[in-house]
Tab-separated table of C-alpha atoms in Angstrom:
chain	number	residue	atom	x	y	z
R	1	UNK	CA	50.736	39.208	-7.492
R	2	UNK	CA	47.117	40.269	-7.890
R	3	UNK	CA	46.405	37.015	-9.737
R	4	UNK	CA	47.908	34.988	-6.864
R	5	UNK	CA	45.779	36.780	-4.260
R	6	UNK	CA	42.655	36.278	-6.341
R	7	UNK	CA	43.468	32.579	-6.684
R	8	UNK	CA	43.964	32.280	-2.918
R	9	UNK	CA	40.595	33.948	-2.259
R	10	UNK	CA	38.803	31.634	-4.693
R	11	UNK	CA	40.474	28.573	-3.194
R	12	UNK	CA	39.578	29.650	0.326
R	13	UNK	CA	35.982	30.277	-0.692
R	14	UNK	CA	35.692	26.901	-2.399
R	15	UNK	CA	37.390	24.983	0.385
R	16	UNK	CA	35.359	26.576	3.164
R	17	UNK	CA	32.172	25.803	1.215
R	18	UNK	CA	33.195	22.176	0.843
R	19	UNK	CA	34.236	21.940	4.487
R	20	UNK	CA	30.955	23.466	5.609
R	21	UNK	CA	29.013	20.970	3.531
R	22	UNK	CA	30.909	17.814	4.458
R	23	UNK	CA	32.332	18.397	7.908
R	24	UNK	CA	31.550	15.692	10.440
R	25	UNK	CA	29.512	12.546	9.860
R	26	UNK	CA	27.068	12.791	6.974
R	27	UNK	CA	23.680	12.419	8.686
R	28	UNK	CA	20.897	11.313	6.345
R	29	UNK	CA	18.182	10.808	8.930
R	30	UNK	CA	16.354	14.077	8.391
R	31	UNK	CA	16.053	13.675	4.618
R	32	UNK	CA	16.071	9.960	4.079
R	33	UNK	CA	14.610	8.083	6.991
R	34	UNK	CA	11.375	7.173	5.197
R	35	UNK	CA	13.262	4.628	3.105
R	36	UNK	CA	12.991	1.114	4.453
R	37	UNK	CA	16.084	-0.635	5.805
R	38	UNK	CA	16.440	2.358	8.105
R	39	UNK	CA	14.639	2.112	11.475
R	40	UNK	CA	12.003	4.727	12.128
R	41	UNK	CA	13.290	6.891	14.952
R	42	UNK	CA	10.413	7.829	17.206
R	43	UNK	CA	10.443	10.456	19.920
R	44	UNK	CA	8.053	10.775	22.830
R	45	UNK	CA	6.155	13.956	23.595
R	46	UNK	CA	4.339	13.267	26.848
R	47	UNK	CA	2.635	9.947	26.189
R	48	UNK	CA	2.246	10.539	22.460
R	49	UNK	CA	4.602	9.284	19.758
R	50	UNK	CA	5.649	11.561	16.925
R	51	UNK	CA	7.679	11.090	13.759
R	52	UNK	CA	9.689	13.548	11.736
R	53	UNK	CA	8.103	14.504	8.415
R	54	UNK	CA	10.211	12.324	6.134
R	55	UNK	CA	9.850	9.361	8.480
R	56	UNK	CA	6.079	9.269	8.166
R	57	UNK	CA	4.051	6.922	6.014
R	58	UNK	CA	2.676	8.330	2.771
R	59	UNK	CA	1.018	5.307	1.229
R	60	UNK	CA	-1.496	4.117	-1.326
R	61	UNK	CA	-3.598	0.951	-1.322
R	62	UNK	CA	-3.682	-1.348	-4.337
R	63	UNK	CA	-7.407	-1.903	-4.008
R	64	UNK	CA	-9.420	-3.960	-6.485
R	65	UNK	CA	-6.444	-6.081	-7.530
R	66	UNK	CA	-6.090	-9.244	-5.436
R	67	UNK	CA	-9.483	-8.667	-3.797
R	68	UNK	CA	-12.210	-7.591	-6.210
R	69	UNK	CA	-14.514	-4.688	-5.396
R	70	UNK	CA	-17.291	-3.756	-7.829
R	71	UNK	CA	-16.780	0.005	-7.624
R	72	UNK	CA	-13.033	-0.217	-8.362
R	73	UNK	CA	-13.284	-2.603	-11.326
R	74	UNK	CA	-16.943	-2.410	-12.434
R	75	UNK	CA	-16.161	-3.786	-15.900
R	76	UNK	CA	-15.297	-7.225	-14.494
R	77	UNK	CA	-18.641	-7.513	-12.735
R	78	UNK	CA	-20.629	-6.149	-15.658
R	79	UNK	CA	-18.985	-8.669	-17.991
R	80	UNK	CA	-20.301	-11.465	-15.765
R	81	UNK	CA	-23.765	-9.918	-15.935
R	82	UNK	CA	-23.574	-9.918	-19.730
R	83	UNK	CA	-22.558	-13.590	-19.739
R	84	UNK	CA	-24.910	-14.931	-17.084
R	85	UNK	CA	-27.756	-12.428	-16.813
R	86	UNK	CA	-27.023	-12.075	-13.096
R	87	UNK	CA	-24.956	-9.303	-11.516
R	88	UNK	CA	-22.349	-10.451	-8.967
R	89	UNK	CA	-22.114	-8.291	-5.856
R	90	UNK	CA	-18.725	-9.445	-4.544
R	91	UNK	CA	-15.834	-11.773	-5.391
R	92	UNK	CA	-17.700	-14.735	-3.889
R	93	UNK	CA	-20.646	-14.406	-6.284
R	94	UNK	CA	-18.302	-13.378	-9.121
R	95	UNK	CA	-16.473	-16.703	-8.959
R	96	UNK	CA	-19.605	-18.687	-8.199
R	97	UNK	CA	-21.448	-17.340	-11.243
R	98	UNK	CA	-18.495	-17.864	-13.588
R	99	UNK	CA	-17.422	-21.239	-12.258
R	100	UNK	CA	-13.857	-22.157	-11.350
R	101	UNK	CA	-12.444	-22.545	-14.843
R	102	UNK	CA	-13.835	-19.308	-16.258
R	103	UNK	CA	-13.075	-17.418	-13.071
R	104	UNK	CA	-9.461	-18.601	-13.096
R	105	UNK	CA	-9.031	-17.416	-16.657
R	106	UNK	CA	-10.643	-14.024	-16.052
R	107	UNK	CA	-8.808	-13.377	-12.785
R	108	UNK	CA	-5.413	-14.443	-14.122
R	109	UNK	CA	-5.843	-11.863	-16.862
R	110	UNK	CA	-6.878	-9.242	-14.303
R	111	UNK	CA	-4.104	-10.002	-11.800
R	112	UNK	CA	-1.425	-9.907	-14.492
R	113	UNK	CA	-2.520	-6.572	-15.947
R	114	UNK	CA	-4.284	-4.355	-13.404
R	115	UNK	CA	-1.011	-3.665	-11.571
R	116	UNK	CA	2.371	-4.078	-13.243
R	117	UNK	CA	5.959	-3.116	-12.467
R	118	UNK	CA	5.377	0.173	-14.277
R	119	UNK	CA	2.784	1.100	-11.646
R	120	UNK	CA	5.332	0.651	-8.871
R	121	UNK	CA	7.741	2.993	-10.633
R	122	UNK	CA	4.835	5.419	-11.048
R	123	UNK	CA	3.956	5.169	-7.351
R	124	UNK	CA	7.519	6.065	-6.346
R	125	UNK	CA	7.531	8.967	-8.799
R	126	UNK	CA	4.431	10.347	-7.075
R	127	UNK	CA	6.322	10.642	-3.783
R	128	UNK	CA	4.768	7.600	-2.120
R	129	UNK	CA	6.867	5.453	0.222
R	130	UNK	CA	4.513	2.524	1.024
R	131	UNK	CA	2.087	0.280	-0.823
R	132	UNK	CA	-0.712	-1.429	1.076
R	133	UNK	CA	-1.694	-4.674	-0.629
R	134	UNK	CA	-5.102	-6.166	0.283
R	135	UNK	CA	-5.462	-9.931	-0.030
R	136	UNK	CA	-8.170	-12.339	1.122
R	137	UNK	CA	-7.892	-15.435	3.295
R	138	UNK	CA	-8.916	-17.546	0.295
R	139	UNK	CA	-5.515	-16.935	-1.305
R	140	UNK	CA	-4.041	-19.174	1.409
R	141	UNK	CA	-6.864	-21.582	2.344
R	142	UNK	CA	-10.478	-22.372	1.484
R	143	UNK	CA	-13.645	-23.378	3.295
R	144	UNK	CA	-15.286	-26.531	1.999
R	145	UNK	CA	-17.958	-24.694	0.004
R	146	UNK	CA	-15.903	-21.687	-1.148
R	147	UNK	CA	-16.180	-20.919	-4.893
R	148	UNK	CA	-13.073	-18.699	-4.818
R	149	UNK	CA	-10.113	-19.399	-7.079
R	150	UNK	CA	-6.506	-19.136	-5.936
R	151	UNK	CA	-3.321	-17.795	-7.493
R	152	UNK	CA	-3.171	-14.391	-5.786
R	153	UNK	CA	-0.156	-15.388	-3.694
R	154	UNK	CA	2.114	-15.452	-6.755
R	155	UNK	CA	1.180	-11.863	-7.605
R	156	UNK	CA	1.597	-10.739	-4.004
R	157	UNK	CA	5.125	-12.159	-4.025
R	158	UNK	CA	5.809	-10.464	-7.351
R	159	UNK	CA	4.539	-7.162	-5.965
R	160	UNK	CA	6.873	-7.469	-2.989
R	161	UNK	CA	9.788	-7.988	-5.395
R	162	UNK	CA	8.802	-4.865	-7.328
R	163	UNK	CA	8.501	-2.894	-4.123
R	164	UNK	CA	11.964	-4.083	-3.129
R	165	UNK	CA	13.352	-2.983	-6.483
R	166	UNK	CA	11.868	0.518	-6.170
R	167	UNK	CA	12.619	0.804	-2.457
R	168	UNK	CA	8.998	0.913	-1.330
R	169	UNK	CA	7.779	-0.371	1.997
R	170	UNK	CA	4.985	-2.951	1.873
R	171	UNK	CA	2.018	-3.438	4.139
R	172	UNK	CA	0.118	-6.676	3.585
R	173	UNK	CA	-3.520	-6.347	4.571
R	174	UNK	CA	-5.677	-9.404	5.244
R	175	UNK	CA	-8.768	-7.882	3.685
R	176	UNK	CA	-11.230	-10.733	4.025
R	177	UNK	CA	-11.738	-13.370	6.718
R	178	UNK	CA	-13.729	-16.641	6.628
R	179	UNK	CA	-17.415	-15.864	7.162
R	180	UNK	CA	-16.739	-12.136	6.597
R	181	UNK	CA	-15.607	-9.789	9.345
R	182	UNK	CA	-17.958	-6.965	8.352
R	183	UNK	CA	-20.521	-8.154	5.812
R	184	UNK	CA	-19.206	-5.731	3.172
R	185	UNK	CA	-18.319	-6.713	-0.389
R	186	UNK	CA	-14.722	-5.730	0.362
R	187	UNK	CA	-14.449	-8.783	2.655
R	188	UNK	CA	-15.037	-11.028	-0.355
R	189	UNK	CA	-18.621	-11.835	0.604
R	190	UNK	CA	-21.535	-9.475	1.183
R	191	UNK	CA	-23.395	-11.261	3.945
R	192	UNK	CA	-24.136	-11.295	7.643
R	193	UNK	CA	-20.690	-11.464	9.273
R	194	UNK	CA	-20.007	-14.738	11.090
R	195	UNK	CA	-16.225	-14.639	11.246
R	196	UNK	CA	-15.785	-14.790	15.043
R	197	UNK	CA	-18.548	-17.321	15.608
R	198	UNK	CA	-16.055	-20.153	15.993
R	199	UNK	CA	-16.014	-23.495	14.195
R	200	UNK	CA	-14.475	-23.813	10.738
R	201	UNK	CA	-14.227	-20.045	10.278
R	202	UNK	CA	-11.805	-19.664	13.172
R	203	UNK	CA	-9.994	-22.923	12.429
R	204	UNK	CA	-9.157	-21.648	8.951
R	205	UNK	CA	-8.339	-18.197	10.342
R	206	UNK	CA	-5.725	-19.674	12.683
R	207	UNK	CA	-4.219	-21.773	9.882
R	208	UNK	CA	-4.016	-18.775	7.562
R	209	UNK	CA	-2.517	-16.504	10.213
R	210	UNK	CA	0.153	-19.050	11.106
R	211	UNK	CA	1.104	-19.584	7.451
R	212	UNK	CA	0.974	-15.889	6.728
R	213	UNK	CA	3.189	-14.835	9.638
R	214	UNK	CA	5.605	-17.693	9.076
R	215	UNK	CA	6.129	-16.724	5.443
R	216	UNK	CA	5.866	-12.930	5.302
R	217	UNK	CA	7.147	-12.234	8.790
R	218	UNK	CA	10.400	-14.114	8.278
R	219	UNK	CA	13.867	-12.739	7.648
R	220	UNK	CA	13.446	-12.903	3.865
R	221	UNK	CA	10.874	-10.096	3.996
R	222	UNK	CA	11.964	-8.355	7.189
R	223	UNK	CA	13.168	-5.145	5.550
R	224	UNK	CA	10.403	-5.044	2.909
R	225	UNK	CA	7.150	-6.052	4.610
R	226	UNK	CA	7.310	-3.426	7.338
R	227	UNK	CA	3.686	-3.723	8.488
R	228	UNK	CA	0.837	-6.230	8.505
R	229	UNK	CA	-2.856	-5.473	8.972
R	230	UNK	CA	-4.125	-8.573	10.739
R	231	UNK	CA	-7.723	-8.001	9.634
R	232	UNK	CA	-9.318	-5.205	7.627
R	233	UNK	CA	-12.303	-3.334	9.045
R	234	UNK	CA	-13.832	-5.805	11.505
R	235	UNK	CA	-17.234	-4.287	12.255
R	236	UNK	CA	-17.170	-4.026	16.051
R	237	UNK	CA	-20.763	-2.805	16.224
R	238	UNK	CA	-21.868	-6.248	14.981
R	239	UNK	CA	-18.998	-8.443	16.160
R	240	UNK	CA	-18.381	-8.909	19.858
R	241	UNK	CA	-15.671	-6.422	20.869
R	242	UNK	CA	-14.291	-8.798	23.509
R	243	UNK	CA	-13.919	-11.501	20.868
R	244	UNK	CA	-12.179	-8.990	18.594
R	245	UNK	CA	-9.871	-7.987	21.433
R	246	UNK	CA	-9.024	-11.645	22.025
R	247	UNK	CA	-8.264	-12.105	18.332
R	248	UNK	CA	-5.909	-9.128	18.373
R	249	UNK	CA	-4.142	-10.601	21.406
R	250	UNK	CA	-3.897	-13.955	19.617
R	251	UNK	CA	-2.576	-12.294	16.430
R	252	UNK	CA	0.044	-10.396	18.395
R	253	UNK	CA	1.246	-13.534	20.162
R	254	UNK	CA	1.165	-15.589	16.955
R	255	UNK	CA	3.265	-12.955	15.200
R	256	UNK	CA	5.835	-12.838	17.980
R	257	UNK	CA	5.962	-16.645	18.236
R	258	UNK	CA	6.811	-16.681	14.531
R	259	UNK	CA	9.529	-14.063	15.005
R	260	UNK	CA	7.635	-11.347	13.141
R	261	UNK	CA	9.227	-7.931	13.592
R	262	UNK	CA	6.862	-6.041	11.299
R	263	UNK	CA	4.552	-3.412	12.732
R	264	UNK	CA	1.093	-4.879	13.424
R	265	UNK	CA	-1.920	-2.784	12.448
R	266	UNK	CA	-5.087	-3.188	14.505
R	267	UNK	CA	-8.137	-1.585	12.907
R	268	UNK	CA	-10.356	0.320	15.330
R	269	UNK	CA	-13.471	-1.618	14.299
R	270	UNK	CA	-15.166	1.703	13.440
R	271	UNK	CA	-15.398	2.507	17.143
R	272	UNK	CA	-14.812	6.131	18.179
R	273	UNK	CA	-11.204	7.323	18.213
R	274	UNK	CA	-9.788	6.587	21.653
R	275	UNK	CA	-11.779	3.390	22.198
R	276	UNK	CA	-8.585	1.305	22.169
R	277	UNK	CA	-6.483	3.610	24.335
R	278	UNK	CA	-6.258	1.091	27.188
R	279	UNK	CA	-5.484	-1.862	24.931
R	280	UNK	CA	-1.847	-2.968	24.639
R	281	UNK	CA	-0.771	0.621	25.187
R	282	UNK	CA	2.564	-0.075	26.906
R	283	UNK	CA	5.131	-0.061	24.108
R	284	UNK	CA	7.774	-1.587	26.364
R	285	UNK	CA	5.586	-4.687	26.606
R	286	UNK	CA	3.825	-4.494	23.215
R	287	UNK	CA	6.184	-2.876	20.702
R	288	UNK	CA	5.308	-2.227	17.089
R	289	UNK	CA	1.534	-1.824	17.378
R	290	UNK	CA	-0.403	0.782	15.411
R	291	UNK	CA	-4.105	1.618	15.730
R	292	UNK	CA	-5.544	2.014	12.247
R	293	UNK	CA	-8.401	4.430	11.527
R	294	UNK	CA	-10.377	4.433	8.277
R	295	UNK	CA	-12.051	7.814	8.054
R	296	UNK	CA	-14.675	8.569	5.434
R	297	UNK	CA	-17.253	11.325	5.127
R	298	UNK	CA	-19.864	9.682	2.911
R	299	UNK	CA	-21.408	6.619	4.528
R	300	UNK	CA	-24.263	8.240	6.406
R	301	UNK	CA	-27.070	10.565	5.410
R	302	UNK	CA	-25.855	13.071	7.996
R	303	UNK	CA	-22.361	13.215	6.480
R	304	UNK	CA	-23.631	13.557	2.930
R	305	UNK	CA	-25.670	16.644	3.883
R	306	UNK	CA	-22.662	18.556	5.264
R	307	UNK	CA	-21.041	21.471	3.436
R	308	UNK	CA	-17.307	21.582	2.737
R	309	UNK	CA	-16.483	23.640	5.840
R	310	UNK	CA	-18.277	21.105	8.016
R	311	UNK	CA	-16.447	18.225	6.362
R	312	UNK	CA	-13.102	19.889	7.006
R	313	UNK	CA	-14.107	20.625	10.613
R	314	UNK	CA	-14.845	16.903	11.056
R	315	UNK	CA	-11.389	16.066	9.728
R	316	UNK	CA	-9.736	18.527	12.096
R	317	UNK	CA	-11.696	17.175	15.061
R	318	UNK	CA	-10.665	13.633	14.169
R	319	UNK	CA	-7.058	14.751	13.990
R	320	UNK	CA	-7.275	16.411	17.409
R	321	UNK	CA	-8.665	13.189	18.899
R	322	UNK	CA	-5.919	11.127	17.265
R	323	UNK	CA	-3.238	13.386	18.732
R	324	UNK	CA	-4.274	12.295	22.238
R	325	UNK	CA	-3.877	8.570	21.599
R	326	UNK	CA	-1.110	6.713	23.458
R	327	UNK	CA	-0.431	4.336	20.545
R	328	UNK	CA	1.183	4.820	17.216
R	329	UNK	CA	-1.779	5.658	14.993
R	330	UNK	CA	-2.441	6.166	11.326
R	331	UNK	CA	-5.293	6.849	8.935
R	332	UNK	CA	-4.947	3.700	6.880
R	333	UNK	CA	-7.830	4.534	4.541
R	334	UNK	CA	-9.437	7.753	3.339
R	335	UNK	CA	-10.299	9.322	-0.011
R	336	UNK	CA	-11.076	12.640	-1.652
R	337	UNK	CA	-14.817	11.945	-1.711
R	338	UNK	CA	-17.508	13.874	0.129
R	339	UNK	CA	-20.297	12.426	-2.020
R	340	UNK	CA	-21.155	8.745	-2.570
R	341	UNK	CA	-21.757	9.203	-6.292
R	342	UNK	CA	-19.119	6.730	-7.461
R	343	UNK	CA	-20.950	3.807	-9.059
R	344	UNK	CA	-21.323	0.806	-6.701
R	345	UNK	CA	-19.487	2.565	-3.856
R	346	UNK	CA	-22.283	1.509	-1.479
R	347	UNK	CA	-22.544	-1.897	-3.131
R	348	UNK	CA	-24.122	-3.223	-6.304
R	349	UNK	CA	-27.784	-2.214	-6.521
R	350	UNK	CA	-27.618	0.086	-3.481
R	351	UNK	CA	-27.733	3.532	-5.129
R	352	UNK	CA	-26.343	6.756	-3.625
R	353	UNK	CA	-27.412	8.901	-0.687
R	354	UNK	CA	-26.307	12.049	-2.478
R	355	UNK	CA	-28.972	11.776	-5.205
R	356	UNK	CA	-31.547	9.973	-3.027
R	357	UNK	CA	-31.355	6.629	-4.850
R	358	UNK	CA	-30.091	4.892	-1.703
R	359	UNK	CA	-32.970	3.473	0.343
R	360	UNK	CA	-34.975	6.028	2.371
R	361	UNK	CA	-32.692	8.999	1.781
R	362	UNK	CA	-33.359	12.558	0.677
R	363	UNK	CA	-31.350	13.879	-2.288
R	364	UNK	CA	-28.716	16.550	-1.743
R	365	UNK	CA	-27.661	16.955	-5.364
R	366	UNK	CA	-27.196	15.138	-8.658
R	367	UNK	CA	-24.708	12.372	-9.442
R	368	UNK	CA	-25.116	12.813	-13.203
R	369	UNK	CA	-21.801	12.660	-15.101
R	370	UNK	CA	-19.932	12.477	-11.806
R	371	UNK	CA	-17.080	10.440	-13.299
R	372	UNK	CA	-16.487	13.180	-15.897
R	373	UNK	CA	-14.103	15.732	-14.389
R	374	UNK	CA	-14.941	18.333	-17.045
R	375	UNK	CA	-18.552	18.322	-15.850
R	376	UNK	CA	-17.522	19.328	-12.311
R	377	UNK	CA	-18.121	22.949	-11.362
R	378	UNK	CA	-15.132	25.063	-10.346
R	379	UNK	CA	-16.568	25.216	-6.843
R	380	UNK	CA	-16.764	21.430	-6.615
R	381	UNK	CA	-13.201	21.077	-7.913
R	382	UNK	CA	-11.884	23.619	-5.407
R	383	UNK	CA	-13.814	22.010	-2.551
R	384	UNK	CA	-12.428	18.596	-3.414
R	385	UNK	CA	-8.876	19.909	-3.498
R	386	UNK	CA	-9.322	21.665	-0.154
R	387	UNK	CA	-10.839	18.539	1.364
R	388	UNK	CA	-7.890	16.416	0.238
R	389	UNK	CA	-5.432	19.028	1.514
R	390	UNK	CA	-7.106	19.150	4.928
R	391	UNK	CA	-6.895	15.362	5.242
R	392	UNK	CA	-3.290	15.067	4.081
R	393	UNK	CA	-2.078	17.740	6.469
R	394	UNK	CA	-4.253	16.781	9.460
R	395	UNK	CA	-3.527	13.059	9.333
R	396	UNK	CA	0.173	13.660	8.786
R	397	UNK	CA	0.376	16.129	11.665
R	398	UNK	CA	-1.527	14.055	14.231
R	399	UNK	CA	-0.364	10.542	13.459
R	400	UNK	CA	2.275	8.456	11.737
R	401	UNK	CA	1.003	9.454	8.299
R	402	UNK	CA	-1.688	8.182	5.959
R	403	UNK	CA	-2.552	5.597	3.298
R	404	UNK	CA	-4.869	6.762	0.508
R	405	UNK	CA	-7.551	4.411	-0.827
R	406	UNK	CA	-6.605	3.730	-3.541
R	407	UNK	CA	-3.885	4.320	-6.148
R	408	UNK	CA	-6.086	3.765	-9.190
R	409	UNK	CA	-9.570	2.713	-10.272
R	410	UNK	CA	-11.286	2.157	-13.589
R	411	UNK	CA	-13.367	5.335	-13.627
R	412	UNK	CA	-13.640	7.009	-10.215
R	413	UNK	CA	-11.971	10.363	-9.582
R	414	UNK	CA	-12.027	11.163	-5.849
R	415	UNK	CA	-10.895	7.612	-4.966
R	416	UNK	CA	-8.109	7.507	-7.554
R	417	UNK	CA	-4.783	8.955	-6.374
R	418	UNK	CA	-3.170	8.694	-9.792
R	419	UNK	CA	-6.027	10.469	-11.540
R	420	UNK	CA	-6.197	13.168	-8.872
R	421	UNK	CA	-2.488	13.830	-9.321
R	422	UNK	CA	-2.875	14.113	-13.098
R	423	UNK	CA	-5.727	16.608	-12.591
R	424	UNK	CA	-3.622	18.783	-10.257
R	425	UNK	CA	-5.874	18.031	-7.300
R	426	UNK	CA	-3.155	17.146	-4.782
R	427	UNK	CA	-1.956	19.852	-2.383
R	428	UNK	CA	1.386	21.597	-2.851
R	429	UNK	CA	2.293	20.651	0.710
R	430	UNK	CA	2.368	16.997	-0.345
R	431	UNK	CA	4.186	17.591	-3.593
R	432	UNK	CA	6.925	19.348	-1.616
R	433	UNK	CA	7.682	16.137	0.272
R	434	UNK	CA	9.409	14.738	-2.801
R	435	UNK	CA	12.543	16.342	-1.372
R	436	UNK	CA	12.570	13.339	0.981
R	437	UNK	CA	13.669	11.227	-1.983
R	438	UNK	CA	16.727	13.268	-2.941
R	439	UNK	CA	19.228	11.142	-1.001
R	440	UNK	CA	17.628	7.735	-1.559
R	441	UNK	CA	20.383	6.322	-3.716
R	442	UNK	CA	23.174	7.741	-1.556
R	443	UNK	CA	21.740	5.965	1.474
R	444	UNK	CA	21.578	2.679	-0.371
R	445	UNK	CA	25.156	3.211	-1.502
R	446	UNK	CA	26.236	3.986	2.039
R	447	UNK	CA	24.725	0.690	3.195
R	448	UNK	CA	26.383	-1.086	0.280
R	449	UNK	CA	29.823	0.390	0.943
R	450	UNK	CA	29.584	-0.655	4.594
R	451	UNK	CA	28.732	-4.204	3.582
R	452	UNK	CA	31.439	-4.360	0.913
R	453	UNK	CA	28.982	-5.424	-1.754
R	454	UNK	CA	27.973	-4.087	-5.138
R	455	UNK	CA	24.709	-2.363	-5.955
R	456	UNK	CA	22.387	-2.755	-8.860
R	457	UNK	CA	21.468	0.217	-10.964
R	458	UNK	CA	18.632	2.118	-9.305
R	459	UNK	CA	15.278	2.808	-10.899
R	460	UNK	CA	16.264	6.353	-11.874
R	461	UNK	CA	19.432	5.162	-13.612
R	462	UNK	CA	21.670	7.384	-11.507
R	463	UNK	CA	23.793	4.844	-9.656
R	464	UNK	CA	27.099	5.796	-11.306
R	465	UNK	CA	26.596	9.472	-10.573
R	466	UNK	CA	25.564	8.858	-6.999
R	467	UNK	CA	28.500	6.502	-6.462
R	468	UNK	CA	30.820	9.320	-7.541
R	469	UNK	CA	29.097	11.668	-5.106
R	470	UNK	CA	29.367	9.081	-2.353
R	471	UNK	CA	33.096	8.540	-2.892
R	472	UNK	CA	33.611	12.309	-3.003
R	473	UNK	CA	31.724	12.592	0.267
R	474	UNK	CA	33.703	9.745	1.825
R	475	UNK	CA	36.998	11.338	0.831
R	476	UNK	CA	36.136	14.230	3.127
R	477	UNK	CA	35.620	12.090	6.206
R	478	UNK	CA	39.035	13.110	7.587
R	479	UNK	CA	40.081	14.953	10.729
R	480	UNK	CA	39.813	18.722	10.414
R	481	UNK	CA	43.518	19.110	11.264
R	482	UNK	CA	44.389	17.561	7.879
R	483	UNK	CA	42.227	20.150	6.106
R	484	UNK	CA	43.986	22.933	7.961
R	485	UNK	CA	47.379	21.507	6.998
R	486	UNK	CA	46.405	21.164	3.348
R	487	UNK	CA	45.044	24.706	3.183
R	488	UNK	CA	48.141	26.114	4.882
R	489	UNK	CA	50.424	24.309	2.438
R	490	UNK	CA	48.476	25.598	-0.567
R	491	UNK	CA	48.601	29.145	0.753
R	492	UNK	CA	52.355	28.953	1.316
R	493	UNK	CA	52.964	27.659	-2.179
R	494	UNK	CA	50.754	30.308	-3.762
R	495	UNK	CA	52.304	33.059	-1.684
R	496	UNK	CA	55.729	32.087	-2.991
R	497	UNK	CA	54.645	32.508	-6.601
R	498	UNK	CA	55.900	35.880	-7.920
């Protein structure tokens, strides 16, 4: 008799635990909504949009891959110097100095090796849910005198396939425009920016935008390419802001005419936060617009002279200003750097403000051995970690998330997400967000079961286990009255046992 009572108690305990876990509809939104294919559910607080934690963007940029930048891949530029005796300063001069044939060979080797499928698996394993992929206009069309080589589009398409396989969202970022939108080497050409001056620059821009939206904004990529940056870092202090505004209006209309449903990112042009508050701010008329801020603390002599507390105060003030914006907003670029010691970060031949080698600046400290982590003082290491933590938490709290620039480099530290992670420089608060990935496979299986299709094995190899869990979960989607009947029957049978 005692054994029967004990059995009844154990059964009741187990059944009530199961019922408590599986009763009602299994709602994955709170743990799983960052995964693409699921719409981001946004709630309004006053006139400001907010996202739940797991719905926010935690991204990395794949800088230096399909658009060359000297500080990310210095070896490529230095190899050209060794061959030609002249140092290229951007991708334009890189290809011009090498010539088409040599440039094609060198860049094919770079494109095929700098990022591979293994990197995408690695990115997911780091808790990232979006990759931002910069690409230049020259991948899709050329000006008459352009020395650029093409072939980047194949690797962009391959990257999108990898992202699809590992369930990453993709943002495609048009990083360089004809004539340059900012004059920086990251636009492809370090020069006086003439992008919005009309003529062939704008003719090619319109052709590229139409092709780009038609291809990557179509149904084939609808659930993968979830956002598009229509132009990276247009320098509004040099360009005419009214012309930039008109381009954004054109880009929006072009996207909608092509049926693009992806979120459109409009960079703030380096204008103060809030400068675009009156622009396309009615989401009922202009849905899916995000204002993109790129926030760095190193590109002025004033910033370089600040101490760590002042840097963090700047970050917090920026976050407070972002919280007041009527648009969706994100910090689409930032890094762990509060010095400009990374080689070529200001451009080839420009030096650094931190050590006074940049023109007309006073030194703050030394950049010697800066790429050697072991040479960093404990204070510098701790300050860097605190600076990264402040940015992660502030940008996440006051916007739709963040995108770190960039995932990896050849030898930088503060700009290299992968290296920072390996050196234990990322905050615990970010590492904790990996819980958002726990139900990834179950959600995909849920979608698959609804569609009556099969599913490929997931990247973690756990599809068979998760399918078992899913079917177990589905078997409990029954009215509670059935549970009560089953329990009552079991109790009656057990009670009858002598």
